[in-house]
Amino acid sequence: MALTKEVTQDKIEIVGDFKSVQVRTKTAVMEDGVELSSGFHRHVVTAGDDYSAESAELQAICGVVHTDAVVAAYAAHVEASSPE
Amino acid sequence: MSKARDSIEDLKTIDANFAAKAPLATPSFTGNATITSGNLVIGTNGKGIDFSANADSSATGASTTSELLDDYEEGTWTPALKFDGNNVSMVFSSRQGYYTKIGNLVTANCYFALSDKGSSNGAASIFGLPFTNSNVSLNYSAMSIVFNGMSFADMVVGYITPNETQVRLREVTNAGAHTALVQSNFSNSMDMMMTISYRA
């Protein structure tokens, strides 16, 4: 009858031209290894974001996909999308 | 004994053949199908419920791009007010966001309240949306909003542009002039609720 909480990043997706990294974090309450309930929390790491506080797996992914060229291209996209 | 052994071997062959073909089976039902316990599980990414048999009549100017319902998800997200992408020393006294994604349509709502707006400045946006707005032509969506502790002229609007995860906050005068909301439009104790639906 041991209740435990398991937090996992169960879905990581890289989407779009600017390699946005969509992360789904699952929090599950388990009883003796059997899931009783769970919920999802989402966030997105976009090119240029500080990802130093993310998980080691996410840091590795962002380090690969968020190249200087992608970061610069995304910054230019945001600037171009910003009206005065 | 020999005939009995042969029969057993025949049954084994039939059983093996049936097992091999079973995964290829495509059940078809007439009438309703009811799952009395448990869920209907879509086991392959991108698959779902196909509504293409529906004979919908399109309105003038509308075109169909998909009739497959291939996603559903609900959860939470964390909204963050930022000015030019920063919120140095900003303190949220409370904040919470929820989302539901049906197909490619995300509806996200949130509430947040500040106890200190911090020292960052620049154009105001709400960051932290749960999905990236898809990068297709003219894919803009507008939000609805209610707030306290803000000054502006004469109306506050917000929208999301393609390939982004932020809602840009703007003020529009009665004469139609658009400018970005900035830090001075916000009080230290402002609060806001907003909802936006967009295509992920």
PDB file of N, CA and C in Angstrom, chain A:
ATOM      1  N   MET A   1       0.836  -1.206   0.000  1.00  0.00           N
ATOM      2  CA  MET A   1       0.000   0.000   0.000  1.00  0.00           C
ATOM      3  C   MET A   1       0.868   1.252   0.000  1.00  0.00           C
ATOM      4  N   ALA A   2       2.011   1.164  -0.657  1.00  0.00           N
ATOM      5  CA  ALA A   2       2.901   2.327  -0.673  1.00  0.00           C
ATOM      6  C   ALA A   2       2.515   3.268  -1.807  1.00  0.00           C
ATOM      7  N   LEU A   3       2.232   4.536  -1.448  1.00  0.00           N
ATOM      8  CA  LEU A   3       1.922   5.534  -2.459  1.00  0.00           C
ATOM      9  C   LEU A   3       3.200   6.280  -2.833  1.00  0.00           C
ATOM     10  N   THR A   4       3.419   6.420  -4.108  1.00  0.00           N
ATOM     11  CA  THR A   4       4.587   7.147  -4.588  1.00  0.00           C
ATOM     12  C   THR A   4       4.174   8.113  -5.684  1.00  0.00           C
ATOM     13  N   LYS A   5       4.999   9.122  -5.911  1.00  0.00           N
ATOM     14  CA  LYS A   5       4.770  10.076  -6.998  1.00  0.00           C
ATOM     15  C   LYS A   5       5.898   9.935  -8.004  1.00  0.00           C
ATOM     16  N   GLU A   6       5.527   9.795  -9.257  1.00  0.00           N
ATOM     17  CA  GLU A   6       6.532   9.683 -10.316  1.00  0.00           C
ATOM     18  C   GLU A   6       6.375  10.860 -11.279  1.00  0.00           C
ATOM     19  N   VAL A   7       7.449  11.596 -11.482  1.00  0.00           N
ATOM     20  CA  VAL A   7       7.459  12.719 -12.429  1.00  0.00           C
ATOM     21  C   VAL A   7       8.402  12.378 -13.572  1.00  0.00           C
ATOM     22  N   THR A   8       7.863  12.340 -14.776  1.00  0.00           N
ATOM     23  CA  THR A   8       8.678  12.005 -15.941  1.00  0.00           C
ATOM     24  C   THR A   8       8.364  12.962 -17.095  1.00  0.00           C
ATOM     25  N   GLN A   9       9.338  13.222 -17.908  1.00  0.00           N
ATOM     26  CA  GLN A   9       9.095  13.950 -19.160  1.00  0.00           C
ATOM     27  C   GLN A   9       8.782  12.880 -20.198  1.00  0.00           C
ATOM     28  N   ASP A  10       7.498  12.591 -20.362  1.00  0.00           N
ATOM     29  CA  ASP A  10       7.114  11.416 -21.146  1.00  0.00           C
ATOM     30  C   ASP A  10       6.956  11.710 -22.630  1.00  0.00           C
ATOM     31  N   LYS A  11       7.009  12.973 -23.009  1.00  0.00           N
ATOM     32  CA  LYS A  11       6.917  13.289 -24.439  1.00  0.00           C
ATOM     33  C   LYS A  11       7.749  14.541 -24.721  1.00  0.00           C
ATOM     34  N   ILE A  12       8.704  14.416 -25.622  1.00  0.00           N
ATOM     35  CA  ILE A  12       9.543  15.544 -26.034  1.00  0.00           C
ATOM     36  C   ILE A  12       9.501  15.595 -27.558  1.00  0.00           C
ATOM     37  N   GLU A  13       9.034  16.729 -28.080  1.00  0.00           N
ATOM     38  CA  GLU A  13       8.871  16.855 -29.530  1.00  0.00           C
ATOM     39  C   GLU A  13       9.630  18.088 -30.018  1.00  0.00           C
ATOM     40  N   ILE A  14      10.237  17.968 -31.167  1.00  0.00           N
ATOM     41  CA  ILE A  14      10.914  19.107 -31.805  1.00  0.00           C
ATOM     42  C   ILE A  14      10.064  19.517 -32.995  1.00  0.00           C
ATOM     43  N   VAL A  15       9.539  20.743 -32.966  1.00  0.00           N
ATOM     44  CA  VAL A  15       8.581  21.143 -33.998  1.00  0.00           C
ATOM     45  C   VAL A  15       8.995  22.445 -34.666  1.00  0.00           C
ATOM     46  N   GLY A  16       8.648  22.557 -35.930  1.00  0.00           N
ATOM     47  CA  GLY A  16       8.781  23.813 -36.668  1.00  0.00           C
ATOM     48  C   GLY A  16      10.170  24.108 -37.174  1.00  0.00           C
ATOM     49  N   ASP A  17      10.229  25.144 -38.005  1.00  0.00           N
ATOM     50  CA  ASP A  17      11.491  25.561 -38.615  1.00  0.00           C
ATOM     51  C   ASP A  17      12.516  25.998 -37.573  1.00  0.00           C
ATOM     52  N   PHE A  18      12.016  26.481 -36.434  1.00  0.00           N
ATOM     53  CA  PHE A  18      12.926  27.030 -35.439  1.00  0.00           C
ATOM     54  C   PHE A  18      13.139  26.069 -34.265  1.00  0.00           C
ATOM     55  N   LYS A  19      12.818  24.814 -34.497  1.00  0.00           N
ATOM     56  CA  LYS A  19      13.148  23.724 -33.564  1.00  0.00           C
ATOM     57  C   LYS A  19      12.659  23.979 -32.144  1.00  0.00           C
ATOM     58  N   SER A  20      11.416  24.435 -32.018  1.00  0.00           N
ATOM     59  CA  SER A  20      10.834  24.555 -30.682  1.00  0.00           C
ATOM     60  C   SER A  20      10.751  23.167 -30.051  1.00  0.00           C
ATOM     61  N   VAL A  21      11.162  23.077 -28.797  1.00  0.00           N
ATOM     62  CA  VAL A  21      11.149  21.786 -28.114  1.00  0.00           C
ATOM     63  C   VAL A  21       9.953  21.759 -27.165  1.00  0.00           C
ATOM     64  N   GLN A  22       8.937  20.986 -27.526  1.00  0.00           N
ATOM     65  CA  GLN A  22       7.722  20.874 -26.715  1.00  0.00           C
ATOM     66  C   GLN A  22       7.890  19.729 -25.722  1.00  0.00           C
ATOM     67  N   VAL A  23       7.647  20.026 -24.463  1.00  0.00           N
ATOM     68  CA  VAL A  23       7.903  19.057 -23.404  1.00  0.00           C
ATOM     69  C   VAL A  23       6.621  18.796 -22.617  1.00  0.00           C
ATOM     70  N   ARG A  24       6.284  17.536 -22.479  1.00  0.00           N
ATOM     71  CA  ARG A  24       5.156  17.175 -21.623  1.00  0.00           C
ATOM     72  C   ARG A  24       5.685  16.453 -20.392  1.00  0.00           C
ATOM     73  N   THR A  25       5.352  16.994 -19.223  1.00  0.00           N
ATOM     74  CA  THR A  25       5.773  16.382 -17.965  1.00  0.00           C
ATOM     75  C   THR A  25       4.576  15.675 -17.333  1.00  0.00           C
ATOM     76  N   LYS A  26       4.745  14.404 -17.073  1.00  0.00           N
ATOM     77  CA  LYS A  26       3.670  13.608 -16.482  1.00  0.00           C
ATOM     78  C   LYS A  26       3.944  13.386 -15.002  1.00  0.00           C
ATOM     79  N   THR A  27       2.953  13.699 -14.194  1.00  0.00           N
ATOM     80  CA  THR A  27       3.044  13.412 -12.763  1.00  0.00           C
ATOM     81  C   THR A  27       2.011  12.345 -12.434  1.00  0.00           C
ATOM     82  N   ALA A  28       2.481  11.213 -11.954  1.00  0.00           N
ATOM     83  CA  ALA A  28       1.599  10.080 -11.675  1.00  0.00           C
ATOM     84  C   ALA A  28       1.671   9.705 -10.199  1.00  0.00           C
ATOM     85  N   VAL A  29       0.528   9.380  -9.640  1.00  0.00           N
ATOM     86  CA  VAL A  29       0.467   8.842  -8.277  1.00  0.00           C
ATOM     87  C   VAL A  29       0.315   7.328  -8.399  1.00  0.00           C
ATOM     88  N   MET A  30       1.240   6.609  -7.800  1.00  0.00           N
ATOM     89  CA  MET A  30       1.282   5.152  -7.942  1.00  0.00           C
ATOM     90  C   MET A  30       1.022   4.481  -6.584  1.00  0.00           C
ATOM     91  N   GLU A  31       0.371   3.345  -6.650  1.00  0.00           N
ATOM     92  CA  GLU A  31       0.210   2.505  -5.461  1.00  0.00           C
ATOM     93  C   GLU A  31       0.780   1.137  -5.768  1.00  0.00           C
ATOM     94  N   ASP A  32       1.864   0.817  -5.102  1.00  0.00           N
ATOM     95  CA  ASP A  32       2.539  -0.463  -5.331  1.00  0.00           C
ATOM     96  C   ASP A  32       2.795  -0.691  -6.822  1.00  0.00           C
ATOM     97  N   GLY A  33       3.220   0.360  -7.489  1.00  0.00           N
ATOM     98  CA  GLY A  33       3.585   0.230  -8.896  1.00  0.00           C
ATOM     99  C   GLY A  33       2.435   0.360  -9.864  1.00  0.00           C
ATOM    100  N   VAL A  34       1.213   0.486  -9.364  1.00  0.00           N
ATOM    101  CA  VAL A  34       0.041   0.624 -10.236  1.00  0.00           C
ATOM    102  C   VAL A  34      -0.414   2.089 -10.228  1.00  0.00           C
ATOM    103  N   GLU A  35      -0.584   2.663 -11.426  1.00  0.00           N
ATOM    104  CA  GLU A  35      -0.950   4.072 -11.521  1.00  0.00           C
ATOM    105  C   GLU A  35      -2.387   4.297 -11.066  1.00  0.00           C
ATOM    106  N   LEU A  36      -2.554   5.199 -10.106  1.00  0.00           N
ATOM    107  CA  LEU A  36      -3.903   5.547  -9.634  1.00  0.00           C
ATOM    108  C   LEU A  36      -4.448   6.752 -10.373  1.00  0.00           C
ATOM    109  N   SER A  37      -3.585   7.732 -10.613  1.00  0.00           N
ATOM    110  CA  SER A  37      -4.005   8.933 -11.332  1.00  0.00           C
ATOM    111  C   SER A  37      -2.778   9.620 -11.902  1.00  0.00           C
ATOM    112  N   SER A  38      -3.015  10.498 -12.865  1.00  0.00           N
ATOM    113  CA  SER A  38      -1.886  11.219 -13.446  1.00  0.00           C
ATOM    114  C   SER A  38      -2.383  12.527 -14.054  1.00  0.00           C
ATOM    115  N   GLY A  39      -1.450  13.436 -14.276  1.00  0.00           N
ATOM    116  CA  GLY A  39      -1.759  14.705 -14.928  1.00  0.00           C
ATOM    117  C   GLY A  39      -0.576  15.152 -15.767  1.00  0.00           C
ATOM    118  N   PHE A  40      -0.848  16.065 -16.714  1.00  0.00           N
ATOM    119  CA  PHE A  40       0.198  16.554 -17.601  1.00  0.00           C
ATOM    120  C   PHE A  40       0.436  18.042 -17.367  1.00  0.00           C
ATOM    121  N   HIS A  41       1.680  18.442 -17.508  1.00  0.00           N
ATOM    122  CA  HIS A  41       2.050  19.859 -17.534  1.00  0.00           C
ATOM    123  C   HIS A  41       2.938  20.052 -18.757  1.00  0.00           C
ATOM    124  N   ARG A  42       2.700  21.142 -19.473  1.00  0.00           N
ATOM    125  CA  ARG A  42       3.491  21.363 -20.691  1.00  0.00           C
ATOM    126  C   ARG A  42       4.242  22.685 -20.639  1.00  0.00           C
ATOM    127  N   HIS A  43       5.417  22.673 -21.280  1.00  0.00           N
ATOM    128  CA  HIS A  43       6.117  23.916 -21.575  1.00  0.00           C
ATOM    129  C   HIS A  43       6.918  23.731 -22.855  1.00  0.00           C
ATOM    130  N   VAL A  44       7.316  24.855 -23.432  1.00  0.00           N
ATOM    131  CA  VAL A  44       8.046  24.834 -24.692  1.00  0.00           C
ATOM    132  C   VAL A  44       9.352  25.594 -24.505  1.00  0.00           C
ATOM    133  N   VAL A  45      10.436  25.006 -24.967  1.00  0.00           N
ATOM    134  CA  VAL A  45      11.729  25.699 -24.964  1.00  0.00           C
ATOM    135  C   VAL A  45      11.989  26.168 -26.389  1.00  0.00           C
ATOM    136  N   THR A  46      11.962  27.479 -26.595  1.00  0.00           N
ATOM    137  CA  THR A  46      12.180  28.015 -27.934  1.00  0.00           C
ATOM    138  C   THR A  46      13.639  28.408 -28.111  1.00  0.00           C
ATOM    139  N   ALA A  47      14.045  28.525 -29.370  1.00  0.00           N
ATOM    140  CA  ALA A  47      15.441  28.857 -29.676  1.00  0.00           C
ATOM    141  C   ALA A  47      15.812  30.181 -29.024  1.00  0.00           C
ATOM    142  N   GLY A  48      16.893  30.175 -28.291  1.00  0.00           N
ATOM    143  CA  GLY A  48      17.337  31.384 -27.600  1.00  0.00           C
ATOM    144  C   GLY A  48      16.974  31.400 -26.131  1.00  0.00           C
ATOM    145  N   ASP A  49      16.062  30.514 -25.721  1.00  0.00           N
ATOM    146  CA  ASP A  49      15.718  30.422 -24.300  1.00  0.00           C
ATOM    147  C   ASP A  49      16.906  29.870 -23.504  1.00  0.00           C
ATOM    148  N   ASP A  50      16.976  30.276 -22.247  1.00  0.00           N
ATOM    149  CA  ASP A  50      17.975  29.711 -21.341  1.00  0.00           C
ATOM    150  C   ASP A  50      17.460  28.349 -20.874  1.00  0.00           C
ATOM    151  N   TYR A  51      18.144  27.284 -21.245  1.00  0.00           N
ATOM    152  CA  TYR A  51      17.696  25.940 -20.868  1.00  0.00           C
ATOM    153  C   TYR A  51      18.599  25.295 -19.807  1.00  0.00           C
ATOM    154  N   SER A  52      19.381  26.129 -19.117  1.00  0.00           N
ATOM    155  CA  SER A  52      20.328  25.585 -18.138  1.00  0.00           C
ATOM    156  C   SER A  52      19.626  24.932 -16.946  1.00  0.00           C
ATOM    157  N   ALA A  53      18.361  25.306 -16.695  1.00  0.00           N
ATOM    158  CA  ALA A  53      17.641  24.714 -15.561  1.00  0.00           C
ATOM    159  C   ALA A  53      16.797  23.512 -15.976  1.00  0.00           C
ATOM    160  N   GLU A  54      16.862  23.145 -17.256  1.00  0.00           N
ATOM    161  CA  GLU A  54      16.076  22.009 -17.737  1.00  0.00           C
ATOM    162  C   GLU A  54      16.778  20.696 -17.375  1.00  0.00           C
ATOM    163  N   SER A  55      16.105  19.582 -17.614  1.00  0.00           N
ATOM    164  CA  SER A  55      16.689  18.275 -17.324  1.00  0.00           C
ATOM    165  C   SER A  55      17.916  18.046 -18.215  1.00  0.00           C
ATOM    166  N   ALA A  56      18.744  17.105 -17.820  1.00  0.00           N
ATOM    167  CA  ALA A  56      19.954  16.818 -18.594  1.00  0.00           C
ATOM    168  C   ALA A  56      19.605  16.382 -20.019  1.00  0.00           C
ATOM    169  N   GLU A  57      18.526  15.603 -20.130  1.00  0.00           N
ATOM    170  CA  GLU A  57      18.105  15.140 -21.458  1.00  0.00           C
ATOM    171  C   GLU A  57      17.695  16.317 -22.336  1.00  0.00           C
ATOM    172  N   LEU A  58      16.921  17.241 -21.752  1.00  0.00           N
ATOM    173  CA  LEU A  58      16.483  18.413 -22.518  1.00  0.00           C
ATOM    174  C   LEU A  58      17.654  19.316 -22.873  1.00  0.00           C
ATOM    175  N   GLN A  59      18.569  19.471 -21.937  1.00  0.00           N
ATOM    176  CA  GLN A  59      19.744  20.296 -22.226  1.00  0.00           C
ATOM    177  C   GLN A  59      20.519  19.726 -23.408  1.00  0.00           C
ATOM    178  N   ALA A  60      20.635  18.397 -23.437  1.00  0.00           N
ATOM    179  CA  ALA A  60      21.362  17.761 -24.537  1.00  0.00           C
ATOM    180  C   ALA A  60      20.647  17.987 -25.867  1.00  0.00           C
ATOM    181  N   ILE A  61      19.320  17.850 -25.843  1.00  0.00           N
ATOM    182  CA  ILE A  61      18.536  18.041 -27.079  1.00  0.00           C
ATOM    183  C   ILE A  61      18.630  19.489 -27.557  1.00  0.00           C
ATOM    184  N   CYS A  62      18.413  20.417 -26.625  1.00  0.00           N
ATOM    185  CA  CYS A  62      18.469  21.843 -27.002  1.00  0.00           C
ATOM    186  C   CYS A  62      19.867  22.215 -27.491  1.00  0.00           C
ATOM    187  N   GLY A  63      20.882  21.618 -26.888  1.00  0.00           N
ATOM    188  CA  GLY A  63      22.245  21.905 -27.313  1.00  0.00           C
ATOM    189  C   GLY A  63      22.499  21.503 -28.746  1.00  0.00           C
ATOM    190  N   VAL A  64      21.787  20.478 -29.200  1.00  0.00           N
ATOM    191  CA  VAL A  64      21.963  20.000 -30.577  1.00  0.00           C
ATOM    192  C   VAL A  64      21.122  20.810 -31.558  1.00  0.00           C
ATOM    193  N   VAL A  65      19.859  21.037 -31.221  1.00  0.00           N
ATOM    194  CA  VAL A  65      18.941  21.640 -32.210  1.00  0.00           C
ATOM    195  C   VAL A  65      18.948  23.168 -32.196  1.00  0.00           C
ATOM    196  N   HIS A  66      19.256  23.766 -31.056  1.00  0.00           N
ATOM    197  CA  HIS A  66      19.258  25.230 -30.984  1.00  0.00           C
ATOM    198  C   HIS A  66      20.659  25.757 -31.308  1.00  0.00           C
ATOM    199  N   THR A  67      21.020  25.596 -32.546  1.00  0.00           N
ATOM    200  CA  THR A  67      22.317  26.083 -33.015  1.00  0.00           C
ATOM    201  C   THR A  67      22.290  27.608 -33.092  1.00  0.00           C
ATOM    202  N   ASP A  68      23.450  28.196 -33.263  1.00  0.00           N
ATOM    203  CA  ASP A  68      23.519  29.660 -33.393  1.00  0.00           C
ATOM    204  C   ASP A  68      22.676  30.128 -34.572  1.00  0.00           C
ATOM    205  N   ALA A  69      22.700  29.350 -35.650  1.00  0.00           N
ATOM    206  CA  ALA A  69      21.942  29.735 -36.848  1.00  0.00           C
ATOM    207  C   ALA A  69      20.440  29.707 -36.573  1.00  0.00           C
ATOM    208  N   VAL A  70      19.985  28.677 -35.844  1.00  0.00           N
ATOM    209  CA  VAL A  70      18.553  28.573 -35.528  1.00  0.00           C
ATOM    210  C   VAL A  70      18.137  29.691 -34.569  1.00  0.00           C
ATOM    211  N   VAL A  71      18.975  29.949 -33.569  1.00  0.00           N
ATOM    212  CA  VAL A  71      18.669  31.025 -32.611  1.00  0.00           C
ATOM    213  C   VAL A  71      18.576  32.365 -33.339  1.00  0.00           C
ATOM    214  N   ALA A  72      19.511  32.617 -34.237  1.00  0.00           N
ATOM    215  CA  ALA A  72      19.505  33.887 -34.976  1.00  0.00           C
ATOM    216  C   ALA A  72      18.283  33.970 -35.891  1.00  0.00           C
ATOM    217  N   ALA A  73      17.948  32.854 -36.533  1.00  0.00           N
ATOM    218  CA  ALA A  73      16.796  32.850 -37.441  1.00  0.00           C
ATOM    219  C   ALA A  73      15.501  33.076 -36.670  1.00  0.00           C
ATOM    220  N   TYR A  74      15.387  32.477 -35.480  1.00  0.00           N
ATOM    221  CA  TYR A  74      14.168  32.658 -34.687  1.00  0.00           C
ATOM    222  C   TYR A  74      14.059  34.096 -34.174  1.00  0.00           C
ATOM    223  N   ALA A  75      15.189  34.654 -33.739  1.00  0.00           N
ATOM    224  CA  ALA A  75      15.172  36.054 -33.280  1.00  0.00           C
ATOM    225  C   ALA A  75      14.742  36.978 -34.413  1.00  0.00           C
ATOM    226  N   ALA A  76      15.214  36.683 -35.608  1.00  0.00           N
ATOM    227  CA  ALA A  76      14.811  37.502 -36.767  1.00  0.00           C
ATOM    228  C   ALA A  76      13.328  37.335 -37.056  1.00  0.00           C
ATOM    229  N   HIS A  77      12.818  36.108 -36.878  1.00  0.00           N
ATOM    230  CA  HIS A  77      11.390  35.846 -37.094  1.00  0.00           C
ATOM    231  C   HIS A  77      10.541  36.630 -36.091  1.00  0.00           C
ATOM    232  N   VAL A  78      10.950  36.595 -34.828  1.00  0.00           N
ATOM    233  CA  VAL A  78      10.195  37.313 -33.788  1.00  0.00           C
ATOM    234  C   VAL A  78      10.213  38.803 -34.066  1.00  0.00           C
ATOM    235  N   GLU A  79      11.374  39.316 -34.446  1.00  0.00           N
ATOM    236  CA  GLU A  79      11.495  40.741 -34.748  1.00  0.00           C
ATOM    237  C   GLU A  79      10.600  41.108 -35.938  1.00  0.00           C
ATOM    238  N   ALA A  80      10.615  40.255 -36.942  1.00  0.00           N
ATOM    239  CA  ALA A  80       9.813  40.541 -38.138  1.00  0.00           C
ATOM    240  C   ALA A  80       8.320  40.469 -37.844  1.00  0.00           C
ATOM    241  N   SER A  81       7.948  39.680 -36.811  1.00  0.00           N
ATOM    242  CA  SER A  81       6.538  39.515 -36.455  1.00  0.00           C
ATOM    243  C   SER A  81       6.067  40.589 -35.489  1.00  0.00           C
ATOM    244  N   SER A  82       6.955  41.471 -35.070  1.00  0.00           N
ATOM    245  CA  SER A  82       6.617  42.485 -34.071  1.00  0.00           C
ATOM    246  C   SER A  82       6.242  43.798 -34.743  1.00  0.00           C
ATOM    247  N   PRO A  83       4.980  44.172 -34.679  1.00  0.00           N
ATOM    248  CA  PRO A  83       4.603  45.470 -35.221  1.00  0.00           C
ATOM    249  C   PRO A  83       5.113  46.585 -34.324  1.00  0.00           C
ATOM    250  N   GLU A  84       5.188  47.771 -34.840  1.00  0.00           N
ATOM    251  CA  GLU A  84       5.633  48.919 -34.031  1.00  0.00           C
ATOM    252  C   GLU A  84       4.576  49.258 -32.989  1.00  0.00           C
TER     253      GLU A  84
END
